[in-house]
CSV table of C-alpha atoms and ligand atoms in Angstrom, one decimal:
chain,number,residue,atom,x,y,z
A,16,MET,CA,-25.6,-13.7,-1.3
A,17,GLU,CA,-25.2,-15.0,2.3
A,18,THR,CA,-23.2,-12.7,4.5
A,19,LYS,CA,-21.4,-14.0,7.6
A,20,VAL,CA,-20.8,-11.4,10.3
A,21,PHE,CA,-18.1,-12.0,12.8
A,22,ASP,CA,-17.7,-10.0,16.0
A,23,LEU,CA,-14.0,-9.4,16.5
A,24,GLU,CA,-14.2,-9.0,20.1
A,25,LYS,CA,-15.3,-12.5,20.6
A,26,GLU,CA,-14.3,-14.1,17.4
A,27,TYR,CA,-11.1,-12.6,16.4
A,28,ASP,CA,-9.3,-15.7,15.0
A,29,GLU,CA,-12.4,-17.2,13.4
A,30,GLY,CA,-13.1,-13.8,11.7
A,31,LEU,CA,-9.6,-13.3,10.7
A,32,HIS,CA,-9.2,-16.7,9.1
A,33,ALA,CA,-12.7,-16.6,7.3
A,34,ALA,CA,-11.8,-13.2,6.0
A,35,ALA,CA,-8.2,-14.0,4.9
A,36,ASN,CA,-9.5,-17.2,3.2
A,37,THR,CA,-12.1,-15.2,1.3
A,38,ILE,CA,-9.6,-12.6,0.1
A,39,ALA,CA,-7.1,-15.2,-1.0
A,40,HIS,CA,-9.9,-16.8,-3.0
A,41,GLY,CA,-10.9,-13.5,-4.8
A,42,GLY,CA,-13.8,-12.6,-2.5
A,43,LEU,CA,-14.8,-9.3,-0.8
A,44,VAL,CA,-14.5,-8.6,2.9
A,45,VAL,CA,-15.7,-5.6,4.9
A,46,PHE,CA,-13.1,-5.0,7.6
A,47,PRO,CA,-12.5,-2.3,10.3
A,48,THR,CA,-9.7,0.3,10.1
A,49,GLU,CA,-8.8,3.2,12.4
A,50,THR,CA,-10.5,5.7,10.0
A,51,VAL,CA,-13.6,4.0,8.6
A,52,TYR,CA,-14.6,0.5,7.5
A,53,GLY,CA,-13.0,-0.7,4.2
A,54,LEU,CA,-14.3,-3.0,1.5
A,55,GLY,CA,-11.3,-5.1,0.6
A,56,ALA,CA,-10.1,-7.6,-2.1
A,57,ASN,CA,-6.8,-8.9,-3.4
A,58,ALA,CA,-5.2,-5.9,-5.1
A,59,ALA,CA,-3.4,-8.1,-7.6
A,60,ASP,CA,-6.6,-10.0,-8.7
A,61,GLU,CA,-8.4,-8.0,-11.4
A,62,ALA,CA,-11.6,-10.0,-11.2
A,63,ALA,CA,-11.8,-9.5,-7.4
A,64,VAL,CA,-11.1,-5.7,-7.8
A,65,LYS,CA,-14.0,-5.5,-10.4
A,66,ARG,CA,-16.3,-6.9,-7.7
A,67,ILE,CA,-15.5,-4.0,-5.4
A,68,PHE,CA,-16.7,-1.6,-8.0
A,69,GLU,CA,-19.9,-3.6,-8.5
A,70,ALA,CA,-20.7,-4.1,-4.8
A,71,LYS,CA,-20.3,-0.3,-4.2
A,72,GLY,CA,-21.8,1.0,-7.4
A,73,ARG,CA,-18.6,3.0,-7.6
A,74,PRO,CA,-17.7,5.0,-10.9
A,75,GLN,CA,-14.9,3.2,-12.8
A,76,ASP,CA,-12.7,6.2,-12.9
A,77,ASN,CA,-12.3,6.5,-9.1
A,78,PRO,CA,-9.1,4.7,-8.0
A,79,LEU,CA,-8.8,2.4,-4.9
A,80,ILE,CA,-6.3,2.7,-2.1
A,81,VAL,CA,-3.9,-0.3,-1.7
A,82,HIS,CA,-3.5,-1.3,1.9
A,83,ILE,CA,-0.2,-2.9,3.1
A,84,CYS,CA,1.0,-4.4,6.5
A,85,ASP,CA,4.5,-3.4,6.4
A,86,ILE,CA,6.4,-0.4,5.1
A,87,SER,CA,8.7,-2.5,2.8
A,88,GLN,CA,5.6,-3.5,0.8
A,89,ALA,CA,5.4,0.1,-0.4
A,90,TRP,CA,8.3,-0.8,-2.7
A,91,LEU,CA,6.2,-3.7,-4.1
A,92,ALA,CA,3.2,-1.5,-4.9
A,93,ALA,CA,5.2,1.6,-6.0
A,94,LYS,CA,8.5,2.7,-7.6
A,95,ASP,CA,10.8,5.7,-7.7
A,96,ILE,CA,9.9,6.7,-4.1
A,97,SER,CA,11.7,9.8,-3.2
A,98,PRO,CA,13.6,10.4,0.0
A,99,LEU,CA,11.0,12.9,1.1
A,100,ALA,CA,8.2,10.4,0.4
A,101,ARG,CA,10.1,7.8,2.4
A,102,ARG,CA,10.5,10.1,5.3
A,103,LEU,CA,6.8,11.0,5.4
A,104,MET,CA,5.8,7.4,5.2
A,105,GLU,CA,8.1,6.5,8.1
A,106,ARG,CA,6.7,9.4,10.1
A,107,PHE,CA,3.0,8.8,9.6
A,108,TRP,CA,2.8,5.0,9.1
A,109,PRO,CA,1.1,3.0,10.5
A,110,GLY,CA,-1.8,5.5,10.5
A,111,PRO,CA,-4.5,7.5,8.4
A,112,PHE,CA,-2.0,8.5,5.7
A,113,THR,CA,-2.2,7.5,2.1
A,114,ALA,CA,0.9,8.1,0.0
A,115,VAL,CA,0.2,8.7,-3.7
A,116,LEU,CA,3.3,7.3,-5.5
A,117,LYS,CA,4.4,6.0,-9.0
A,118,LYS,CA,2.7,2.7,-9.4
A,119,SER,CA,4.6,-0.5,-10.0
A,120,ASN,CA,3.8,-3.2,-12.5
A,121,LEU,CA,2.3,-5.4,-9.8
A,122,ILE,CA,-0.7,-3.1,-9.4
A,123,PRO,CA,-3.2,-3.5,-12.2
A,124,TYR,CA,-4.7,-0.4,-13.8
A,125,SER,CA,-8.1,-1.5,-12.7
A,126,VAL,CA,-7.1,-0.6,-9.1
A,127,THR,CA,-5.7,2.9,-10.1
A,128,ALA,CA,-8.5,3.5,-12.5
A,129,GLY,CA,-6.0,3.8,-15.4
A,130,LEU,CA,-3.7,6.3,-13.5
A,131,ASP,CA,0.1,5.8,-13.3
A,132,SER,CA,0.1,6.5,-9.7
A,133,VAL,CA,-1.1,4.5,-6.7
A,134,GLY,CA,-2.4,5.4,-3.3
A,135,VAL,CA,-0.7,3.3,-0.6
A,136,ARG,CA,-1.7,3.0,3.0
A,137,LEU,CA,-0.3,1.2,6.1
A,138,PRO,CA,-3.2,1.3,8.6
A,139,SER,CA,-2.6,1.4,12.3
A,140,SER,CA,-5.6,-1.0,13.0
A,141,LYS,CA,-4.1,-4.2,14.3
A,142,PHE,CA,-6.9,-6.3,12.7
A,143,ALA,CA,-6.4,-4.6,9.3
A,144,ARG,CA,-2.7,-5.4,9.4
A,145,ASP,CA,-3.2,-9.0,10.6
A,146,LEU,CA,-5.8,-9.5,7.7
A,147,ILE,CA,-3.3,-8.3,5.0
A,148,ARG,CA,-0.5,-10.4,6.5
A,149,ILE,CA,-2.5,-13.6,6.7
A,150,SER,CA,-4.3,-13.1,3.3
A,151,GLY,CA,-0.7,-13.0,1.9
A,152,CYS,CA,-1.6,-10.1,-0.5
A,153,MET,CA,-1.9,-6.4,-0.6
A,154,ILE,CA,-5.6,-5.3,-0.2
A,155,ALA,CA,-7.3,-2.8,-2.3
A,156,ALA,CA,-10.1,-1.1,-0.4
A,157,PRO,CA,-12.4,1.9,-0.7
A,158,SER,CA,-14.6,2.9,2.2
A,159,ALA,CA,-17.4,0.2,2.6
A,160,ASN,CA,-20.3,2.5,1.9
A,161,LEU,CA,-22.6,2.4,-1.2
A,162,SER,CA,-21.1,4.9,-3.6
A,163,GLY,CA,-22.2,8.5,-2.6
A,164,ARG,CA,-23.3,7.6,0.9
A,165,PRO,CA,-21.4,8.7,4.1
A,166,SER,CA,-18.5,6.5,5.0
A,167,PRO,CA,-19.4,3.8,7.6
A,168,THR,CA,-17.9,4.3,11.0
A,169,ARG,CA,-20.0,1.8,12.9
A,170,ILE,CA,-21.2,-1.7,12.1
A,171,GLU,CA,-24.8,-0.6,11.8
A,172,HIS,CA,-23.7,1.5,8.8
A,173,VAL,CA,-21.9,-1.4,7.2
A,174,LEU,CA,-24.9,-3.8,7.7
A,175,GLU,CA,-27.1,-1.1,6.1
A,176,ASP,CA,-25.0,-0.8,3.0
A,177,MET,CA,-23.3,-4.1,2.5
A,178,MET,CA,-25.5,-7.0,4.0
A,179,GLY,CA,-26.1,-9.5,1.2
A,180,ARG,CA,-23.4,-7.9,-1.1
A,181,VAL,CA,-20.4,-9.4,0.4
A,182,PRO,CA,-19.6,-13.0,1.9
A,183,VAL,CA,-17.8,-11.6,5.0
A,184,ILE,CA,-18.3,-8.6,7.4
A,185,LEU,CA,-16.1,-8.1,10.4
A,186,ASN,CA,-17.4,-6.0,13.3
A,187,GLY,CA,-14.6,-4.1,14.9
A,188,GLY,CA,-16.8,-1.6,16.7
A,189,GLU,CA,-16.6,2.1,16.2
A,190,ALA,CA,-13.8,3.6,14.1
A,191,ASP,CA,-11.3,5.8,16.0
A,192,PHE,CA,-11.1,8.7,13.5
A,193,GLY,CA,-14.4,8.7,11.8
A,194,VAL,CA,-13.1,10.4,8.7
A,195,GLU,CA,-10.8,8.7,6.0
A,196,SER,CA,-7.1,8.9,5.6
A,197,THR,CA,-5.3,11.9,4.3
A,198,VAL,CA,-4.5,11.3,0.6
A,199,CYS,CA,-1.2,13.0,-0.2
A,200,ASP,CA,0.5,13.2,-3.6
A,201,LEU,CA,4.3,12.5,-3.0
A,202,THR,CA,5.5,12.3,-6.5
A,203,GLY,CA,6.8,15.9,-6.6
A,204,ASP,CA,9.1,18.1,-4.5
A,205,ILE,CA,6.3,19.3,-2.2
A,206,PRO,CA,3.6,17.1,-0.7
A,207,VAL,CA,0.1,18.0,-2.0
A,208,ILE,CA,-3.0,17.1,0.0
A,209,LEU,CA,-5.6,15.8,-2.4
A,210,ARG,CA,-8.0,14.7,0.4
A,211,PRO,CA,-7.6,16.0,4.0
A,212,GLY,CA,-8.0,13.5,6.8
A,213,GLY,CA,-6.6,12.0,10.0
A,214,ILE,CA,-3.0,13.4,9.4
A,215,THR,CA,-3.4,17.1,9.2
A,216,ALA,CA,-1.7,19.7,6.8
A,217,GLU,CA,0.0,21.2,9.9
A,218,MET,CA,1.6,17.8,10.7
A,219,ILE,CA,2.8,17.2,7.2
A,220,GLU,CA,4.2,20.8,6.9
A,221,LYS,CA,6.2,20.3,10.1
A,222,GLU,CA,7.8,17.2,8.8
A,223,ALA,CA,8.3,18.2,5.2
A,224,GLY,CA,9.0,22.0,5.6
A,225,ALA,CA,6.1,22.8,3.1
A,226,VAL,CA,2.8,21.4,2.1
A,227,LYS,CA,0.2,22.4,-0.6
A,228,VAL,CA,-3.5,21.8,-0.4
A,229,SER,CA,-5.2,21.0,-3.6
A,230,GLY,CA,-7.8,23.6,-4.7
A,231,ALA,CA,-10.4,20.9,-5.1
A,232,VAL,CA,-10.4,20.3,-1.3
A,233,LEU,CA,-12.7,23.2,-0.6
A,234,GLU,CA,-13.7,24.5,-4.1
A,235,GLU,CA,-15.9,23.0,-6.7
A,236,LEU,CA,-14.1,21.9,-9.8
A,237,LYS,CA,-14.7,24.4,-12.7
A,238,GLU,CA,-16.2,23.0,-15.8
A,239,GLY,CA,-13.8,21.0,-17.8
A,240,GLU,CA,-11.1,21.1,-14.9
A,241,LYS,CA,-9.4,17.7,-14.2
A,242,ALA,CA,-9.5,16.4,-10.7
A,243,ALA,CA,-6.0,15.5,-9.2
A,244,SER,CA,-7.9,13.1,-7.0
A,245,PRO,CA,-10.9,11.6,-9.0
A,246,GLY,CA,-12.9,11.0,-5.8
A,247,MET,CA,-13.2,14.8,-5.3
A,248,LYS,CA,-15.4,15.5,-8.2
A,249,TYR,CA,-18.4,13.5,-7.0
A,250,LYS,CA,-21.1,14.9,-4.7
A,251,HIS,CA,-19.9,12.5,-2.0
A,252,TYR,CA,-20.7,11.8,1.5
A,253,SER,CA,-24.3,12.8,1.1
A,254,PRO,CA,-27.2,11.8,3.3
A,255,LYS,CA,-30.6,11.9,1.7
A,256,ALA,CA,-31.5,15.1,3.5
A,257,ASN,CA,-30.6,18.4,2.0
A,258,VAL,CA,-27.6,19.9,3.9
A,259,THR,CA,-26.8,23.7,4.2
A,260,ILE,CA,-23.6,24.9,5.9
A,261,ILE,CA,-23.8,28.1,8.1
A,262,SER,CA,-20.6,29.9,8.9
A,263,SER,CA,-19.9,32.8,11.2
A,264,ALA,CA,-17.0,34.1,13.3
A,265,ASP,CA,-19.5,35.1,16.0
A,266,VAL,CA,-21.4,32.4,17.9
A,267,HIS,CA,-24.4,34.6,18.6
A,268,SER,CA,-24.9,35.6,15.0
A,269,LEU,CA,-24.5,32.0,14.0
A,270,ALA,CA,-27.1,30.7,16.5
A,271,ASN,CA,-29.5,33.5,15.3
A,272,GLU,CA,-29.1,32.5,11.7
A,273,LEU,CA,-29.5,28.8,12.6
A,274,LYS,CA,-32.7,29.5,14.5
A,275,LEU,CA,-34.1,31.8,11.6
A,276,MET,CA,-33.3,29.2,9.0
A,277,TYR,CA,-34.7,26.4,11.1
A,278,ASP,CA,-38.0,28.2,11.8
A,279,LYS,CA,-38.4,29.1,8.1
A,280,ASN,CA,-37.8,25.4,7.0
A,281,VAL,CA,-40.2,24.1,9.6
A,282,SER,CA,-42.9,26.7,8.6
A,283,GLU,CA,-42.5,25.4,5.0
A,284,GLY,CA,-43.1,21.9,6.3
A,285,ARG,CA,-39.5,20.5,6.2
A,286,LYS,CA,-38.4,18.3,9.1
A,287,THR,CA,-35.2,20.1,10.1
A,288,LEU,CA,-32.1,19.2,12.2
A,289,ILE,CA,-29.3,21.4,13.5
A,290,LEU,CA,-25.9,19.9,13.9
A,291,CYS,CA,-23.6,22.1,15.8
A,292,THR,CA,-20.8,22.2,18.3
A,293,GLU,CA,-21.4,21.8,22.1
A,294,ASN,CA,-20.8,25.6,22.5
A,295,THR,CA,-23.7,26.5,20.1
A,296,LEU,CA,-26.1,23.9,21.3
A,297,GLY,CA,-27.2,25.8,24.4
A,298,LEU,CA,-28.2,28.9,22.2
A,299,ILE,CA,-30.6,27.0,19.9
A,300,GLY,CA,-33.6,26.7,22.2
A,301,ASN,CA,-36.2,24.1,21.9
A,302,ARG,CA,-35.5,22.7,18.3
A,303,HIS,CA,-34.3,19.4,16.8
A,304,LYS,CA,-30.5,19.7,17.4
A,305,ARG,CA,-27.6,17.4,18.1
A,306,SER,CA,-24.1,18.2,19.3
A,307,LEU,CA,-21.1,17.1,17.2
A,308,GLY,CA,-18.6,17.8,20.1
A,309,SER,CA,-16.4,20.6,21.1
A,310,THR,CA,-13.3,20.2,19.0
A,311,PRO,CA,-12.8,19.6,15.3
A,312,ASP,CA,-11.4,16.2,16.2
A,313,GLU,CA,-14.7,15.3,17.9
A,314,VAL,CA,-16.8,16.7,15.1
A,315,ALA,CA,-14.7,14.6,12.6
A,316,HIS,CA,-15.4,11.6,14.7
A,317,ASN,CA,-19.2,12.1,14.6
A,318,ILE,CA,-20.2,13.6,11.3
A,319,PHE,CA,-20.7,10.6,9.2
A,320,SER,CA,-22.7,8.8,11.8
A,321,GLU,CA,-24.8,11.9,12.5
A,322,LEU,CA,-25.5,12.3,8.8
A,323,ARG,CA,-26.7,8.8,8.6
A,324,LYS,CA,-28.8,9.1,11.7
A,325,ALA,CA,-30.4,12.2,10.3
A,326,ASP,CA,-31.6,10.1,7.5
A,327,THR,CA,-32.9,7.2,9.7
A,328,ASP,CA,-34.8,9.9,11.7
A,329,GLY,CA,-36.4,11.2,8.6
A,330,PHE,CA,-35.0,14.7,8.5
A,331,GLU,CA,-35.2,16.5,5.2
A,332,GLN,CA,-33.1,19.5,5.9
A,333,VAL,CA,-29.8,19.6,8.0
A,334,LEU,CA,-28.3,22.8,9.1
A,335,PHE,CA,-24.6,22.4,9.8
A,336,GLU,CA,-22.4,24.7,11.8
A,337,ALA,CA,-19.1,25.3,9.8
A,338,THR,CA,-15.8,24.6,11.6
A,339,ASP,CA,-12.7,26.6,10.8
A,340,THR,CA,-10.3,24.9,8.5
A,341,ASN,CA,-7.4,24.4,10.9
A,342,GLY,CA,-6.2,20.9,11.9
A,343,MET,CA,-9.0,18.3,11.5
A,344,GLY,CA,-11.3,21.1,10.6
A,345,LEU,CA,-10.0,21.0,6.9
A,346,ALA,CA,-11.3,17.4,6.7
A,347,VAL,CA,-14.5,18.2,8.2
A,348,MET,CA,-15.2,21.1,5.9
A,349,ASN,CA,-13.9,19.0,2.8
A,350,ARG,CA,-16.6,16.4,3.6
A,351,MET,CA,-19.4,18.7,4.6
A,352,ILE,CA,-18.9,21.1,1.7
A,353,ARG,CA,-19.6,18.0,-0.5
A,354,ALA,CA,-22.5,16.8,1.4
A,355,ALA,CA,-23.9,20.4,1.1
A,356,ALA,CA,-23.2,20.4,-2.7
A,357,PHE,CA,-21.1,23.6,-2.0
A,358,GLU,CA,-23.8,25.5,-0.4
A,359,VAL,CA,-22.4,27.7,2.4
A,360,ILE,CA,-24.1,30.7,4.0
A,361,LYS,CA,-21.8,33.3,5.6
A,362,VAL,CA,-23.2,35.6,8.2
B,29,TXA,O1,-9.2,5.9,5.4
B,29,TXA,C1,-9.3,5.5,4.1
B,29,TXA,O2,-8.6,6.0,3.3
B,29,TXA,C2,-10.3,4.5,3.8
B,29,TXA,C3,-9.9,3.2,4.5
B,29,TXA,C4,-10.8,2.0,4.2
B,29,TXA,O3,-8.6,2.9,4.3
B,29,TXA,N1,-10.4,4.4,2.4
B,29,TXA,C5,-11.0,5.3,1.6
B,29,TXA,O4,-11.1,4.8,0.3
B,29,TXA,O5,-11.5,6.2,2.0
B,29,TXA,P1,-12.0,5.6,-0.8
B,29,TXA,O6,-11.9,4.8,-2.0
B,29,TXA,O7,-13.3,5.8,-0.2
B,29,TXA,O8,-11.3,6.9,-1.1
B,29,TXA,C6,-10.0,7.0,-1.8
B,29,TXA,C7,-9.7,8.3,-2.2
B,29,TXA,C8,-10.6,8.7,-3.4
B,29,TXA,O9,-10.9,10.1,-3.3
B,29,TXA,C9,-9.6,8.6,-4.6
B,29,TXA,O10,-9.9,9.3,-5.7
B,29,TXA,C10,-8.3,8.9,-4.0
B,29,TXA,O11,-8.4,8.3,-2.7
B,29,TXA,N2,-7.2,8.1,-4.7
B,29,TXA,C11,-6.9,6.8,-4.6
B,29,TXA,N3,-5.9,6.6,-5.5
B,29,TXA,C12,-5.4,7.7,-6.0
B,29,TXA,C13,-4.4,8.1,-6.8
B,29,TXA,N4,-3.6,7.2,-7.4
B,29,TXA,N5,-4.3,9.5,-7.2
B,29,TXA,C14,-5.1,10.3,-6.7
B,29,TXA,N6,-6.1,10.0,-5.8
B,29,TXA,C15,-6.4,8.8,-5.4
B,30,MG,MG1,-15.1,6.6,0.0
């Protein structure tokens, strides 16, 4: 399939109209949002939704998020929205917050993978909202990566995964957050975070008075256990390289362990990369290493693109410095723990 790529800095209107037209006619479009790039289609068009699953190679049982451009559309996508849910939506929208609500009849089961709930998100990206508005429909969109690969935060990632698979790609530059939205179940009395993201647990707790974090966020599902959020059960966000997480409260013990493990891997012939914070970088000596930044927000912004770069550069082993799980740290560890297939070494 021929793919047209528009640069939104120079071709905003052309890109917008080509994309809206494609969506309105049942096609797929890769578009930028403030979190990661999305792969969108008309949420009410079952054939179009099916094409999303095909283009990504996504498992059929993993539901899609429905994107809207105005809060009032939440009442089109969902029903029985509680006063608490409404308050949180008003507080965190537009932004990286996905509200899991009871689905309305307008949303087909192919979008929700058979669930009676639907994830609804009002993005803050101006382009994303313009696209939804001009297309004239709600847009179902997962992240625009091939299933299992790190989410795309830059246009290079999108081209790598989606060129030739969709008719239209929109280049909106680098995503602001770099990790996906917070998926939060608002169907009960207390909000439950199913996937941590741009809106932190602390922010939700402050607004709602209480918040729960689903066990599946940092723990592997036990055999036979059902995932509250189906996306959590897959080994996700993985680069080709093997990833190991190293965690320590003391920066010197951490640096020592990173160096030991690095040298062992290299002596066994594996090309190895250390991904760590700015603080630790100076303690690693002359080894392949990259800084992810100083704060959890910076680390979140950089992880997906550094994991992809590790692949491009041919690294076989990545050693990753654990962050704590406060603020954006919870989203970072949720993604990394999956990339590492739950392998964490504590020193
Ligand atoms: O920031 C984002 O959320 C990006 C941009 C494009 O909006 N989208 C995104 O979509 O990350 P995706 O499909 O890659 O991840 C959606 C996650 C999955 O883990 C899925 O299982 C969960 O949200 N999810 C969607 N609908 C759900 C529902 N009704 N109940 C529970 N989990 C749901
Ligand atoms: Mg995804």
